[in-house]
Amino acid sequence: MGKWTRRRNVRLGFAALLAGTLLAGCSTLPQTPLDPKGPVAQTQTGLLLYTLYIAMAIGISVTAALLYVVVRFRDRPGQAGVPRQIRGNHVLEIIWTVIPILILVSVAFPTVEAAFATATPPDGALTVRATGYRWWFAFEYPELGIVTANELRIPAGRPVRLELTSNDVIHSFWVPKLAGKTDMIPGRVNIAWIQADEPDTYLGQCAEFCGDSHANMRFTVKALPPDEFDQWVRDRQALAQGPSELSAMAARGRDLFESTTGNCWACHTIDGTKAQGVVGPNLTDVGQRSTIAAGILENTYENMKAWIKNPADFKPGTTMPSHARLPEQDLDAIVEYLQSLK
């Protein structure tokens, strides 16, 4: 085997390995619009692939024509003079004017159809008001009397009508597997809808740059079987009556939460208690959430304590103050209380 053959084989092997690695990564991405799990995402992905295939066909055709011209009309040994020049070919001009028009028309019709199909949610949709804050999401169910944050629970197989707005700057609501991006604009309510065909957890995030912790503004959509969703609604509504029986340590944490020592009540709401603040997320069901700090930390005792102690370590620019001044036993009591809220 010659030197050049060996080099060629090495390059081909490396290219195949690289391509396989990249394709394998694409197939397992948790946030990809190429793996739609609901009717809105399926419509949008279908349109995306349709236009992609047209663009690929154009690229291949143009490249093939270019290569043909380069080879067919290349300079050859012994060729005399300048090749014959062609100007003002009306047939060619008509062809390359008509073809782009036909391409645009072929893309316009499915685009308009998809826009209308995804603009209005079907009848029977559950309404959720989603509000973007720097840097977290609030979710309100006006029909159910429930307010939560950063984890949106929905019934699988049922459309959800989203009323999207912002409390401060422009954010963007994006759950790649369920729907495309919709801006959340202060003083304006944009309407969108999603539907998860199967029970699962879908990752979402803000898709509009909104400041220091834009990349840390995440949320999850938990699609539950209808009976489990109904049970969650009943359990969550029961929490509005106030926390159930608390351990001695959790009761002390509640007192600290509602006192000037912790001063947490001024920013957060816990239904059925003195805490009715609206600056930060509603914490009524924080103990049952899988993550805290808008999706960037797993909801564990240690993470919650570290977050309360100094949130800026995890989320630059956050308006939540540090509580590092509190004694360790006070921090432990507050965490114990919050972990019991479920």
Coordinates of C-alpha atoms in Angstrom, one line a residue:
M1 CA 0.0 0.0 0.0
G2 CA 1.4 3.3 -1.0
K3 CA 2.0 6.4 1.2
W4 CA -0.8 8.4 -0.4
T5 CA -3.3 5.5 -0.2
R6 CA -2.6 5.1 3.6
R7 CA -3.0 8.8 4.2
R8 CA -6.3 8.8 2.2
N9 CA -7.6 5.8 4.2
V10 CA -6.7 7.5 7.5
R11 CA -8.5 10.7 6.5
L12 CA -11.6 8.8 5.4
G13 CA -11.6 6.8 8.6
F14 CA -11.3 10.0 10.7
A15 CA -14.1 11.7 8.7
A16 CA -16.4 8.7 9.2
L17 CA -15.7 8.6 12.9
L18 CA -16.3 12.3 13.2
A19 CA -19.5 12.1 11.2
G20 CA -20.8 9.2 13.3
T21 CA -20.0 11.0 16.5
L22 CA -21.8 14.1 15.4
L23 CA -24.9 12.2 14.2
A24 CA -25.0 10.1 17.3
G25 CA -25.0 13.3 19.4
C26 CA -27.8 14.8 17.3
S27 CA -30.0 11.8 17.9
T28 CA -29.8 12.1 21.7
L29 CA -30.0 15.8 22.2
P30 CA -32.6 16.6 24.9
Q31 CA -33.5 19.9 23.2
T32 CA -33.9 19.3 19.5
P33 CA -36.8 20.3 17.1
L34 CA -36.0 17.2 15.0
D35 CA -37.7 14.9 17.5
P36 CA -41.2 16.3 17.7
K37 CA -43.5 15.0 20.5
G38 CA -46.7 17.0 19.8
P39 CA -48.8 18.3 16.9
V40 CA -47.4 21.8 16.9
A41 CA -43.8 20.6 16.8
Q42 CA -44.6 18.0 14.2
T43 CA -46.1 20.6 11.9
Q44 CA -43.1 22.9 12.4
T45 CA -40.6 20.2 11.9
G46 CA -42.3 19.0 8.8
L47 CA -42.1 22.5 7.3
L48 CA -38.4 22.8 8.4
L49 CA -37.5 19.5 6.7
Y50 CA -39.5 20.4 3.6
T51 CA -37.6 23.7 3.1
L52 CA -34.3 22.0 4.0
Y53 CA -34.8 19.4 1.3
I54 CA -35.6 22.1 -1.3
A55 CA -32.5 24.1 -0.2
M56 CA -30.4 20.9 -0.5
A57 CA -31.7 20.3 -4.0
I58 CA -30.9 23.9 -5.0
G59 CA -27.4 23.6 -3.6
I60 CA -26.7 20.3 -5.3
S61 CA -28.1 21.5 -8.6
V62 CA -26.1 24.8 -8.5
T63 CA -22.9 22.9 -7.5
A64 CA -23.4 20.3 -10.3
A65 CA -23.9 23.1 -12.9
L66 CA -20.8 24.9 -11.6
L67 CA -18.7 21.8 -11.8
Y68 CA -20.0 21.0 -15.3
V69 CA -19.1 24.5 -16.5
V70 CA -15.6 24.4 -14.9
V71 CA -14.8 21.0 -16.5
R72 CA -16.6 21.5 -19.8
F73 CA -15.1 24.9 -20.5
R74 CA -11.7 24.6 -18.9
D75 CA -8.7 25.9 -20.7
R76 CA -7.2 23.2 -22.8
P77 CA -3.7 22.9 -24.4
G78 CA -3.6 24.1 -27.9
Q79 CA -6.9 26.1 -27.6
A80 CA -6.7 29.2 -29.6
G81 CA -8.4 32.5 -28.9
V82 CA -11.2 33.4 -26.6
P83 CA -14.3 31.1 -26.5
R84 CA -17.5 32.3 -28.1
Q85 CA -19.3 34.8 -25.9
I86 CA -23.1 34.5 -25.4
R87 CA -25.2 37.5 -24.4
G88 CA -28.9 38.1 -24.0
N89 CA -30.2 34.5 -24.1
H90 CA -33.9 35.1 -23.4
V91 CA -34.7 31.4 -22.9
L92 CA -32.2 31.1 -20.1
E93 CA -33.4 34.4 -18.5
I94 CA -37.0 33.2 -18.5
I95 CA -35.9 29.8 -17.0
W96 CA -33.9 31.3 -14.1
T97 CA -36.7 33.8 -13.4
V98 CA -39.5 31.3 -13.4
I99 CA -37.8 28.6 -11.3
P100 CA -37.2 30.8 -8.3
I101 CA -40.9 32.0 -8.5
L102 CA -42.0 28.4 -8.5
I103 CA -39.7 27.5 -5.5
L104 CA -41.1 30.5 -3.5
V105 CA -44.7 29.5 -4.2
S106 CA -44.0 25.9 -3.3
V107 CA -42.6 27.1 0.1
A108 CA -45.2 29.8 0.7
F109 CA -48.3 27.5 0.6
P110 CA -47.2 25.1 3.3
T111 CA -45.7 27.9 5.4
V112 CA -49.0 29.8 5.5
E113 CA -50.9 26.5 6.1
A114 CA -48.6 25.7 9.1
A115 CA -48.9 29.3 10.4
F116 CA -52.7 29.0 10.6
A117 CA -52.6 25.5 11.9
T118 CA -50.4 26.5 14.9
A119 CA -51.9 29.9 15.6
T120 CA -55.1 28.9 17.5
P121 CA -55.3 26.1 20.0
P122 CA -58.1 23.5 19.5
D123 CA -61.2 23.6 21.6
G124 CA -61.0 22.2 25.2
A125 CA -57.5 23.6 25.7
L126 CA -56.2 24.1 29.3
T127 CA -55.2 27.8 29.8
V128 CA -51.8 28.6 31.4
R129 CA -50.4 32.1 31.9
A130 CA -46.7 32.0 31.6
T131 CA -44.7 35.1 32.8
G132 CA -40.9 35.5 32.3
Y133 CA -38.8 37.1 35.0
R134 CA -35.1 37.5 35.2
W135 CA -34.3 34.6 35.4
W136 CA -37.2 32.2 36.0
F137 CA -40.7 31.4 34.8
A138 CA -44.1 31.8 36.6
F139 CA -47.0 29.5 35.6
E140 CA -50.6 30.3 36.6
Y141 CA -53.6 28.1 35.9
P142 CA -56.5 30.6 36.1
E143 CA -59.1 27.9 35.7
L144 CA -57.7 25.8 38.5
G145 CA -56.5 28.5 41.0
I146 CA -52.9 27.3 40.9
V147 CA -49.7 29.3 40.7
T148 CA -46.3 27.5 40.4
A149 CA -42.9 28.2 39.0
N150 CA -40.3 26.6 36.6
E151 CA -42.1 23.3 36.3
L152 CA -45.1 23.3 34.0
R153 CA -47.4 20.3 34.6
I154 CA -49.8 19.5 31.8
P155 CA -52.1 16.5 30.9
A156 CA -50.7 14.4 28.1
G157 CA -52.9 14.4 24.9
R158 CA -54.6 17.6 25.8
P159 CA -53.8 21.0 24.1
V160 CA -52.6 23.8 26.4
R161 CA -53.2 27.4 25.5
L162 CA -50.3 29.6 26.6
E163 CA -50.7 33.3 27.4
L164 CA -47.2 34.5 27.3
T165 CA -45.9 37.8 28.7
S166 CA -42.9 39.2 30.6
N167 CA -42.4 41.1 33.9
D168 CA -39.2 42.9 32.9
V169 CA -37.4 42.4 29.6
I170 CA -38.1 40.4 26.4
H171 CA -37.8 36.7 27.0
S172 CA -38.8 33.8 24.7
F173 CA -40.7 30.6 25.6
W174 CA -39.2 27.5 23.9
V175 CA -39.8 23.8 24.4
P176 CA -38.1 22.4 21.2
K177 CA -39.9 19.0 21.3
L178 CA -43.3 20.6 21.7
A179 CA -43.2 23.9 19.8
G180 CA -41.1 26.7 18.4
K181 CA -40.1 29.9 20.1
T182 CA -42.6 32.6 21.1
D183 CA -41.5 35.9 22.5
M184 CA -42.6 37.1 26.0
I185 CA -42.9 40.8 25.8
P186 CA -43.6 43.3 28.6
G187 CA -47.0 44.8 28.3
R188 CA -48.1 42.4 25.6
V189 CA -49.7 38.9 25.7
N190 CA -48.7 36.5 22.9
I191 CA -50.8 33.4 22.4
A192 CA -49.3 30.0 21.6
W193 CA -50.2 26.4 22.3
I194 CA -48.5 23.1 23.0
Q195 CA -49.5 19.5 23.3
A196 CA -47.5 16.5 24.4
D197 CA -48.8 13.3 22.8
E198 CA -47.1 11.1 25.4
P199 CA -46.3 11.4 29.1
D200 CA -42.7 12.5 29.6
T201 CA -40.5 15.4 30.8
Y202 CA -39.6 18.0 28.1
L203 CA -36.9 20.6 28.6
G204 CA -37.4 24.2 27.8
Q205 CA -35.6 27.5 28.3
C206 CA -35.6 31.2 27.4
A207 CA -34.5 31.7 23.8
E208 CA -34.0 35.5 23.8
F209 CA -30.9 37.0 25.4
C210 CA -32.1 38.7 28.5
G211 CA -29.1 39.4 30.7
D212 CA -26.3 37.9 32.8
S213 CA -28.1 34.6 33.6
H214 CA -30.0 34.1 30.3
A215 CA -28.4 30.7 29.9
N216 CA -29.6 29.7 33.4
M217 CA -33.2 30.5 32.7
R218 CA -34.6 27.1 32.2
F219 CA -37.8 25.1 32.9
T220 CA -39.4 21.7 32.4
V221 CA -42.7 20.6 31.1
K222 CA -44.0 17.5 32.8
A223 CA -46.7 15.8 30.7
L224 CA -48.7 13.5 33.0
P225 CA -51.3 10.9 32.2
P226 CA -54.7 12.6 32.6
D227 CA -55.6 10.8 35.9
E228 CA -52.2 11.7 37.4
F229 CA -52.6 15.3 36.3
D230 CA -56.0 15.5 38.0
Q231 CA -54.5 14.0 41.2
W232 CA -51.8 16.6 41.1
V233 CA -54.4 19.4 40.7
R234 CA -56.2 18.1 43.8
D235 CA -53.1 17.8 45.8
R236 CA -51.8 21.2 44.7
Q237 CA -55.2 22.8 45.6
A238 CA -55.0 21.2 49.0
L239 CA -51.7 22.8 49.6
A240 CA -53.4 26.2 49.3
Q241 CA -54.9 25.6 52.7
G242 CA -51.5 25.8 54.2
P243 CA -48.7 23.2 54.9
S244 CA -49.7 20.1 56.8
E245 CA -48.2 18.9 60.0
L246 CA -44.5 19.9 60.3
S247 CA -41.7 18.5 62.3
A248 CA -40.2 20.6 65.0
M249 CA -37.3 21.7 62.8
A250 CA -39.5 22.4 59.8
A251 CA -41.8 24.5 62.1
R252 CA -38.9 26.5 63.2
G253 CA -37.9 27.0 59.6
R254 CA -41.4 28.3 58.8
D255 CA -41.0 30.8 61.6
L256 CA -37.7 31.9 60.3
F257 CA -39.1 32.1 56.7
E258 CA -41.9 34.4 57.9
S259 CA -39.7 36.5 60.2
T260 CA -37.4 39.5 59.6
T261 CA -34.5 37.2 60.3
G262 CA -35.0 35.2 57.1
N263 CA -37.1 37.9 55.4
C264 CA -38.1 35.3 52.8
W265 CA -41.8 36.1 53.0
A266 CA -41.3 39.5 51.5
C267 CA -40.4 38.0 48.1
H268 CA -42.0 34.6 48.0
T269 CA -45.5 33.2 48.3
I270 CA -46.5 30.0 50.1
D271 CA -50.2 29.6 49.9
G272 CA -52.0 29.5 53.3
T273 CA -49.3 31.4 55.1
K274 CA -48.1 34.9 55.9
A275 CA -45.7 34.7 52.9
Q276 CA -47.4 36.5 50.0
G277 CA -44.5 38.1 48.1
V278 CA -44.5 38.3 44.4
V279 CA -40.9 39.2 43.6
G280 CA -39.6 35.7 43.5
P281 CA -41.1 32.3 42.5
N282 CA -44.1 30.8 44.3
L283 CA -42.8 28.1 46.7
T284 CA -46.0 26.5 47.7
D285 CA -45.0 23.2 46.1
V286 CA -41.2 23.6 46.0
G287 CA -40.5 20.4 47.8
Q288 CA -42.0 18.3 45.0
R289 CA -40.1 20.0 42.1
S290 CA -37.3 18.1 40.5
T291 CA -35.1 21.1 40.2
I292 CA -34.6 24.5 41.8
A293 CA -33.1 27.8 40.7
A294 CA -35.0 27.7 37.4
G295 CA -33.8 24.3 36.3
I296 CA -30.1 24.6 36.9
L297 CA -29.8 22.6 40.2
E298 CA -31.3 19.2 41.2
N299 CA -33.7 19.7 44.1
T300 CA -31.6 18.1 46.9
Y301 CA -31.1 19.2 50.5
E302 CA -27.5 20.2 49.9
N303 CA -28.2 22.1 46.7
M304 CA -31.1 24.1 48.2
K305 CA -29.0 25.0 51.2
A306 CA -26.1 26.2 49.0
W307 CA -28.6 28.1 46.8
I308 CA -30.1 29.9 49.8
K309 CA -26.7 30.6 51.3
N310 CA -25.3 32.3 48.2
P311 CA -27.4 32.2 45.0
A312 CA -25.0 34.4 43.1
D313 CA -22.6 31.5 43.0
F314 CA -25.0 29.7 40.7
K315 CA -26.8 32.5 38.9
P316 CA -24.9 35.7 38.2
G317 CA -27.0 38.8 38.4
T318 CA -29.8 37.2 40.5
T319 CA -31.8 39.6 42.6
M320 CA -32.1 37.0 45.4
P321 CA -29.9 38.2 48.3
S322 CA -27.3 36.0 50.0
H323 CA -28.2 34.5 53.4
A324 CA -24.7 33.5 54.3
R325 CA -25.0 35.6 57.5
L326 CA -27.5 33.2 58.9
P327 CA -26.3 30.5 61.4
E328 CA -26.0 27.0 59.9
Q329 CA -28.8 25.7 62.2
D330 CA -31.2 28.5 60.8
L331 CA -30.3 27.6 57.2
D332 CA -30.9 23.9 58.0
A333 CA -34.3 24.7 59.5
I334 CA -35.4 26.8 56.5
V335 CA -34.3 24.1 54.1
E336 CA -36.1 21.5 56.1
Y337 CA -39.3 23.6 55.9
L338 CA -39.0 24.1 52.1
Q339 CA -38.3 20.5 51.5
S340 CA -41.5 19.6 53.4
L341 CA -43.7 21.6 51.0
K342 CA -45.1 18.8 48.8

